GROMACS .gro file of C-alpha atoms in nm:
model
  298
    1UNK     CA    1   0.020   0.463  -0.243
    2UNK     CA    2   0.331   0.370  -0.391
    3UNK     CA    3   0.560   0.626  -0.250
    4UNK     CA    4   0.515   0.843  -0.558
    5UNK     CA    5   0.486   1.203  -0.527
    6UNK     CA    6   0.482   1.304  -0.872
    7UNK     CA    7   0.126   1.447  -1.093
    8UNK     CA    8   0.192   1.175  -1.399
    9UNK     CA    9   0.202   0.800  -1.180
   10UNK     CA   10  -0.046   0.991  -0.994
   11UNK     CA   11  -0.267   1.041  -1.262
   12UNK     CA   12  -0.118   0.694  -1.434
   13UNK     CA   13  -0.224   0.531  -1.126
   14UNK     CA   14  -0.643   0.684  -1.096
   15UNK     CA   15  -0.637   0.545  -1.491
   16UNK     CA   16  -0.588   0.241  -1.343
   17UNK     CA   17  -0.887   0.244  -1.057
   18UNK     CA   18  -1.109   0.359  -1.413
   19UNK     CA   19  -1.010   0.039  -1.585
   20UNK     CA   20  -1.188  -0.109  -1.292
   21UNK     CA   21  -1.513   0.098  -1.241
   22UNK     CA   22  -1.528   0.482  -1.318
   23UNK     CA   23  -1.764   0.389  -0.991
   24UNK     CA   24  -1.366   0.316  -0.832
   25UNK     CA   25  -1.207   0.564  -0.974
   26UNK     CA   26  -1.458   0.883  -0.817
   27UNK     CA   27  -1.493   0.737  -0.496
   28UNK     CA   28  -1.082   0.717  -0.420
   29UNK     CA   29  -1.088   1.085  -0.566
   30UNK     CA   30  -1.342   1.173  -0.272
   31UNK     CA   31  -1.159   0.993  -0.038
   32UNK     CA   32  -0.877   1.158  -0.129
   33UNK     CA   33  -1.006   1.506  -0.172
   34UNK     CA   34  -1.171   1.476   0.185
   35UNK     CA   35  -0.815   1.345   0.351
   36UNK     CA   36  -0.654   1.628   0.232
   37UNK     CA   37  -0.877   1.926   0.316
   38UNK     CA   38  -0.912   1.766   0.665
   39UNK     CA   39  -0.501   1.801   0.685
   40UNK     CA   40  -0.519   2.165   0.584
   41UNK     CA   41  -0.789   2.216   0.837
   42UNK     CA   42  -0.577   2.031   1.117
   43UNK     CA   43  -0.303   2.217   0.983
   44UNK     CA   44  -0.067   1.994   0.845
   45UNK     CA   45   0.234   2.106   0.723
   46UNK     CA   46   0.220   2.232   0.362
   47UNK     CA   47   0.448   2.045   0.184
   48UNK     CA   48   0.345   1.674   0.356
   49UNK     CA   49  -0.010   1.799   0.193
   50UNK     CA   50   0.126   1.909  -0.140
   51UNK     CA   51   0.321   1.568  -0.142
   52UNK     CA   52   0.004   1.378  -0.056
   53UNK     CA   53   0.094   1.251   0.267
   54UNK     CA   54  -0.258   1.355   0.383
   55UNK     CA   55  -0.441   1.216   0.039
   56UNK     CA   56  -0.338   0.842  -0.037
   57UNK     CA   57  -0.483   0.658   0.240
   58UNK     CA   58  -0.774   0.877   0.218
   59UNK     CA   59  -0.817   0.729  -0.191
   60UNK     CA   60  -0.720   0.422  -0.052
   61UNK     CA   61  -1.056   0.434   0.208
   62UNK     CA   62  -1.270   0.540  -0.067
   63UNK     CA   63  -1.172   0.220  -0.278
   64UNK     CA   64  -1.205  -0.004  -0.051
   65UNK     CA   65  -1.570   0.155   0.016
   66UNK     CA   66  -1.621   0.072  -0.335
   67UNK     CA   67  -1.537  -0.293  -0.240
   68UNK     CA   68  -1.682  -0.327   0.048
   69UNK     CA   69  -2.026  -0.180  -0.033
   70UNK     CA   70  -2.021  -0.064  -0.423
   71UNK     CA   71  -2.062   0.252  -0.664
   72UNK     CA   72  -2.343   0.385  -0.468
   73UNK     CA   73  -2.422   0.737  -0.284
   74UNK     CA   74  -2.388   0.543   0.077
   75UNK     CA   75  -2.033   0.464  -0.069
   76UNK     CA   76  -1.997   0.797  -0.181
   77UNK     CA   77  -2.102   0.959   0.188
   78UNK     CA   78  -1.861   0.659   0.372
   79UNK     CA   79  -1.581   0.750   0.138
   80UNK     CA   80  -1.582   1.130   0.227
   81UNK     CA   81  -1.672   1.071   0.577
   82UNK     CA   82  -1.400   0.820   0.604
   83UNK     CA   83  -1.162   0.980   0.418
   84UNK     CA   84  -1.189   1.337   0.631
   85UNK     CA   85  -1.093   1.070   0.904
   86UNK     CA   86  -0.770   0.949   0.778
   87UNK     CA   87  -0.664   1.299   0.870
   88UNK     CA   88  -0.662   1.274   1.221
   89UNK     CA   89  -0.586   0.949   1.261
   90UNK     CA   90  -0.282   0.970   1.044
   91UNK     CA   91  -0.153   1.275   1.246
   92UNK     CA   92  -0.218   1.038   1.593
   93UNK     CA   93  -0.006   0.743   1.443
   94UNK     CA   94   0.254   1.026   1.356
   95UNK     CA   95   0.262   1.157   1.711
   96UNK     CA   96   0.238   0.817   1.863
   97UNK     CA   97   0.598   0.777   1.611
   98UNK     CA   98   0.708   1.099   1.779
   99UNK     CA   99   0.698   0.973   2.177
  100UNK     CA  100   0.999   0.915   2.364
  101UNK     CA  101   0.971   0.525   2.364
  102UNK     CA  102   0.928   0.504   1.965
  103UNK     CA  103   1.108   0.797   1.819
  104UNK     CA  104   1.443   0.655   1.788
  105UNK     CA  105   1.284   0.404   1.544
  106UNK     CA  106   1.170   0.695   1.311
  107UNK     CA  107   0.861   0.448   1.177
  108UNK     CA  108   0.643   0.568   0.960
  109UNK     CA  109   0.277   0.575   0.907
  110UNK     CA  110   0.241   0.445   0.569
  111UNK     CA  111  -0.082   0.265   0.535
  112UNK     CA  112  -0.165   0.247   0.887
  113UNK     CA  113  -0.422   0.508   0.868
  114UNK     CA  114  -0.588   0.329   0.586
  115UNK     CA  115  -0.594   0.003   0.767
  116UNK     CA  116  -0.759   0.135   1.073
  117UNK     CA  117  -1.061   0.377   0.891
  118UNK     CA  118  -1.110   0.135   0.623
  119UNK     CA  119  -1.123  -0.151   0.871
  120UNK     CA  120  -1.383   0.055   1.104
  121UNK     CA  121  -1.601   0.159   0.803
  122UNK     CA  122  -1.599  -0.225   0.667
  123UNK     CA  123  -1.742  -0.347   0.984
  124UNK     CA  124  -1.967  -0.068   1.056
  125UNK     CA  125  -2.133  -0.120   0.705
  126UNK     CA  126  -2.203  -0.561   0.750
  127UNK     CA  127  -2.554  -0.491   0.650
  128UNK     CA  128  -2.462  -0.323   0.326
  129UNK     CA  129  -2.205  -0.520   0.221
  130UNK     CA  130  -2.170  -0.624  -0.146
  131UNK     CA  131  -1.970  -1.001  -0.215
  132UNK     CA  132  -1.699  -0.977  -0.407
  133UNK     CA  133  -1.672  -1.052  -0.778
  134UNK     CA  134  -1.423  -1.347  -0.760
  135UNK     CA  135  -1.464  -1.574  -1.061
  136UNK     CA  136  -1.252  -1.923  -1.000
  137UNK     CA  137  -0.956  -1.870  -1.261
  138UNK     CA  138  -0.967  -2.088  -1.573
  139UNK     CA  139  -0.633  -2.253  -1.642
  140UNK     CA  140  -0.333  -2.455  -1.542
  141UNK     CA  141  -0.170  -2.386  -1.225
  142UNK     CA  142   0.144  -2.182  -1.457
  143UNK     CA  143  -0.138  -1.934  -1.597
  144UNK     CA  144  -0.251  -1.913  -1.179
  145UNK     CA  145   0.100  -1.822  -1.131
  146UNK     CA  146   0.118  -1.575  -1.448
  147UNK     CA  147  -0.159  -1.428  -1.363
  148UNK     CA  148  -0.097  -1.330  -0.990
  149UNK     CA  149   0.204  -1.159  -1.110
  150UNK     CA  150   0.009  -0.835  -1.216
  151UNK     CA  151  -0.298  -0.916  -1.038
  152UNK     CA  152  -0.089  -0.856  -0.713
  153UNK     CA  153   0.055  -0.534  -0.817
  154UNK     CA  154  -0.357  -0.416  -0.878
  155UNK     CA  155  -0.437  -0.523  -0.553
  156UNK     CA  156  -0.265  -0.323  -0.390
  157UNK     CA  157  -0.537  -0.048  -0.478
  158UNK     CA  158  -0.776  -0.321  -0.426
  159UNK     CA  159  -0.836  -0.404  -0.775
  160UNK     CA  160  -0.866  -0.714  -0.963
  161UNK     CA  161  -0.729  -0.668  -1.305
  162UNK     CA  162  -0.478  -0.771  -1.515
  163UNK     CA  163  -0.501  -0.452  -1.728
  164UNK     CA  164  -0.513  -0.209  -1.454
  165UNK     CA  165  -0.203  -0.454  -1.290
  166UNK     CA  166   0.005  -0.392  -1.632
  167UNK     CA  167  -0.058  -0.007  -1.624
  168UNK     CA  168   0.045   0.037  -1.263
  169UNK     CA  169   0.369  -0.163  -1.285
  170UNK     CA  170   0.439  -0.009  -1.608
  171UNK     CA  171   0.373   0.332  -1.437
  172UNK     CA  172   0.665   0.206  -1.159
  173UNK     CA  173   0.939   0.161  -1.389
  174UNK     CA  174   0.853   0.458  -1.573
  175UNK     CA  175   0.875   0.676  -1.241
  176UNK     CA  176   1.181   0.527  -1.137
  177UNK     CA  177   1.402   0.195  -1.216
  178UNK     CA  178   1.432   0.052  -0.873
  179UNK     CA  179   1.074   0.112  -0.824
  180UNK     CA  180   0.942  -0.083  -1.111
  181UNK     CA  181   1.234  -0.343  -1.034
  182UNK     CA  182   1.132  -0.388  -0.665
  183UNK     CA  183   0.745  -0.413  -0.703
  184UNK     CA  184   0.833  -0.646  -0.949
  185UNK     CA  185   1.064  -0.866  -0.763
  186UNK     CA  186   0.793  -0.805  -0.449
  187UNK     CA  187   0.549  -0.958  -0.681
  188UNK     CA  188   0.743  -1.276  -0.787
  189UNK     CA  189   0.876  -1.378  -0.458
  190UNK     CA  190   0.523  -1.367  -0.302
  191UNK     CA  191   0.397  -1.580  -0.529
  192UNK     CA  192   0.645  -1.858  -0.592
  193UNK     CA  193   0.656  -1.865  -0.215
  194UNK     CA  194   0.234  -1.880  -0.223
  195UNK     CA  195   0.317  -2.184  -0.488
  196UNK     CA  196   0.552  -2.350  -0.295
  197UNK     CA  197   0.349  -2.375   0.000
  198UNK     CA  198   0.036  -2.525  -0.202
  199UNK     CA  199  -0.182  -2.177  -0.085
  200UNK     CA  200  -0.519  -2.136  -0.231
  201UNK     CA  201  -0.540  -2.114  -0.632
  202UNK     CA  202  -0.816  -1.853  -0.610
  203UNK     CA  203  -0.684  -1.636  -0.397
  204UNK     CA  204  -0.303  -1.672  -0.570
  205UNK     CA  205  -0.467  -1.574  -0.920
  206UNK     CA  206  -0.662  -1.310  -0.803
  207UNK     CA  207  -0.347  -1.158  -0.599
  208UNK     CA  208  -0.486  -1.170  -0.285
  209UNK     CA  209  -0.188  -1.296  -0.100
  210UNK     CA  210   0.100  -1.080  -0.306
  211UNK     CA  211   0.020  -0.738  -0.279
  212UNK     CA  212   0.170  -0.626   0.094
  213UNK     CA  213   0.467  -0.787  -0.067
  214UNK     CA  214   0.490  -0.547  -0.344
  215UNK     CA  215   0.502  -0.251  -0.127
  216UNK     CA  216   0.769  -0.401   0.148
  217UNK     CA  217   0.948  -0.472  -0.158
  218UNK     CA  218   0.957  -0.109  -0.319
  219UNK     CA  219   0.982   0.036   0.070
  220UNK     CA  220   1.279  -0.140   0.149
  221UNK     CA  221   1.478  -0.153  -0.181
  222UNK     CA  222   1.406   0.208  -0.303
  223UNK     CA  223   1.300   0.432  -0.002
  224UNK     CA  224   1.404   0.335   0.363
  225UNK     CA  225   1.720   0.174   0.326
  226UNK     CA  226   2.072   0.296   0.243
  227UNK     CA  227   2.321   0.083   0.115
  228UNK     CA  228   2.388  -0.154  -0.241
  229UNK     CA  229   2.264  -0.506  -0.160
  230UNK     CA  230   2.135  -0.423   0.177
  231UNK     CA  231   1.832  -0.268   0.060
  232UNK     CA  232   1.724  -0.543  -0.197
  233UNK     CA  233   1.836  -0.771   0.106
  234UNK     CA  234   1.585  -0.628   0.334
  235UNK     CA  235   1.341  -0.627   0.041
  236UNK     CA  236   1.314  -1.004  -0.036
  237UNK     CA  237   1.313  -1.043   0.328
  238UNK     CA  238   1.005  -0.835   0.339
  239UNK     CA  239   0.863  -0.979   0.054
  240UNK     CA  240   0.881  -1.315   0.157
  241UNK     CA  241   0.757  -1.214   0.574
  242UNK     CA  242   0.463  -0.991   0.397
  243UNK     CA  243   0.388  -1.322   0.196
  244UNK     CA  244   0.401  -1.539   0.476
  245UNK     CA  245   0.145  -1.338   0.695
  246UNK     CA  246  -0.075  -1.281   0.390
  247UNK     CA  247  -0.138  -1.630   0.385
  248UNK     CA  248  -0.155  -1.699   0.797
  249UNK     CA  249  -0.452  -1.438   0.803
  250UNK     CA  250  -0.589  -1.518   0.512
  251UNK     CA  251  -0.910  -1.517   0.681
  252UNK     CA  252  -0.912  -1.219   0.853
  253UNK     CA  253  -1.174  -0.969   0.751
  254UNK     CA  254  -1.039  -0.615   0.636
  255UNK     CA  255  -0.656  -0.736   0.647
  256UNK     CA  256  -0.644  -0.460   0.378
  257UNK     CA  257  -0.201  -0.365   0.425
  258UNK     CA  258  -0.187  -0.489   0.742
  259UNK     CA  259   0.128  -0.738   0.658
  260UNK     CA  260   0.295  -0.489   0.488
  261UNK     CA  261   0.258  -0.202   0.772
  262UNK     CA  262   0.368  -0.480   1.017
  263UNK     CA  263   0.686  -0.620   0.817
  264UNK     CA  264   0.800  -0.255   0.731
  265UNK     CA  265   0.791  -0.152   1.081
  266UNK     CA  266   0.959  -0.463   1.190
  267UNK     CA  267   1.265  -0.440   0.942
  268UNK     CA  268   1.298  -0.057   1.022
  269UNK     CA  269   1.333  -0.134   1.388
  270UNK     CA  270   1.587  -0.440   1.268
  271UNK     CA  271   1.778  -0.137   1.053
  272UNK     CA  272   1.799   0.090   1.348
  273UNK     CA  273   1.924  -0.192   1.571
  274UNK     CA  274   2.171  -0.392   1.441
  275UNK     CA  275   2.542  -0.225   1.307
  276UNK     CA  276   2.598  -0.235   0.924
  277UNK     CA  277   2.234  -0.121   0.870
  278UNK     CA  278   2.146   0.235   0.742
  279UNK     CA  279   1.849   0.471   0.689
  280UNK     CA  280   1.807   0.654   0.344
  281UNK     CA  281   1.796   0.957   0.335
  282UNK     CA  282   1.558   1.145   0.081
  283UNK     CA  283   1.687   1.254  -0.235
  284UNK     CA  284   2.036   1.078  -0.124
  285UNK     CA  285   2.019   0.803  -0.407
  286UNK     CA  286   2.344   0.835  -0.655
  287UNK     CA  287   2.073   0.750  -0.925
  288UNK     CA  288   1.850   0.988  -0.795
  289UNK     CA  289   1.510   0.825  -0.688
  290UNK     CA  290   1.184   1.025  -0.697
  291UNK     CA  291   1.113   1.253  -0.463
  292UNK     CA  292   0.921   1.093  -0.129
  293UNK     CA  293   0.692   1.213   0.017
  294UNK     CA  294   0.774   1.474   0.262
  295UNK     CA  295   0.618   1.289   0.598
  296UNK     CA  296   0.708   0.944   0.484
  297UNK     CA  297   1.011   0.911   0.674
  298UNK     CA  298   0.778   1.104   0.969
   0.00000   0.00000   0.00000
């Protein structure tokens, strides 16, 4: 989810969904347990399956479940079902990345696959739908502001917590430096930029329009991008663009990561066009970054 590929943020990271609801917490593990048995069955390669590249979207699908409909065993059936289908759908986007047309641009899937099963599955259940647990934030529009700061790092596993916000940016810097540093900065720019341009206080304090931010940021800065200031370039960029769209489809149903799929995929096709502008490599970083996950350059 956060382009870790290591057991302890992994585990780090499912503490966090349990801060939320143990409810959470089982249903991503389904999702995630169904994703990646349907990617050994399809035969996916070993080591993108080890890595997880067949299990995060699938936890992802089985959180937003939780949202969408709550803890119960219709969640629990939707979040296996729906996680089995990241699978194939994740090894489509691939091989659509793979054509003729777009496989100069090396794109990846990231949280495509999430975006388009978790967007199917949130329409498909309207009748069971549960509303979400938004409580108008108490305080002045500095606390708003204070508050977004970790509440948009927990959204980006769909969760609404300060707590669980703390753990998983905590869990960043531990991983890595730049990680921490660029979810971080992700997080800030998206909302000084939701500040500036008077957006919603609820949805600001509950980080609702921050969170595709945080992931452009640590994308850009610490996995896709060679280079010393060209990366953290690129990131605010992204921040800022993910921020922007956040807000302009605020009112979409099931946005879920669309802005930050988008504005990745934009700024990788900017890197591949114009001169001065580099791909990473994996496992090229002089400070030596954790390892990525083996299809998410794919």
């Amino acid at each position: 989810m956060f382009f870790q590929a290591q057991n302890l943020p992994g585990l780090l990271i499912l503490a966090a969904f349990a801060v939320a609801s143990w409810q959470m917490a089982l249903l991503a593990l389904l999702g995630c347990a169904a994703s990646t048995v349907t990617g050994l069955l399809l035969r996916a390669p070993a080591a993108m399956v080890r890595a997880g590249d067949h299990g995060f979207c699938g936890a992802l699908v089985g959180a937003a479940a939780f949202a969408a409909i709550g803890g119960t065993w219709f969640a629990a059936m939707c979040a296996i079902l729906a996680g089995a289908a990241c699978a194939p759908v994740t090894w489509g986007v691939q091989r659509l990345f793979r054509t003729a047309l777009l496989g100069p641009l090396k794109l990846p899937s990231i949280t495509a696959p999430f975006c388009i099963v978790a967007g199917i599955l949130f329409f498909a259940t309207a009748d069971r739908r549960v509303a979400p647990a938004y409580i108008t934030p108490d305080g002045s529009p500095v606390a708003l502001f204070l508050r977004s700061i970790l509440a948009n790092v927990s959204q980006v596993v769909l969760i609404d917590s300060l707590i669980a916000g703390g753990l998983i940016l905590a869990v960043l810097f531990l991983a890595q430096w730049k990680v921490g540093l660029a979810a971080l900065a992700g997080t800030v720019l998206s909302s000084v930029l939701a500040v500036d341009t008077g957006a919603d206080r609820l949805l600001l304090g509950h980080g609702m329009l921050g969170y595709s931010s945080v992931l452009v940021a640590i994308a850009m800065a610490a996995f896709f991008v060679a280079g010393s200031w060209q990366p953290w370039a690129l990131a605010a960029i992204g921040a800022l663009l993910a921020g922007g769209l956040s807000m302009v489809f605020q009112g979409v149903p099931a946005l879920y990561t669309w802005p930050f799929v988008a504005v990745t995929w934009l700024l990788l096709s900017v890197v591949h066009f114009v001169p001065g502008l580099e791909r990473s490599r994996p496992g090229s970083s002089d400070d030596a970054p954790p390892k990525v996950p083996a299809g998410a350059l794919r």
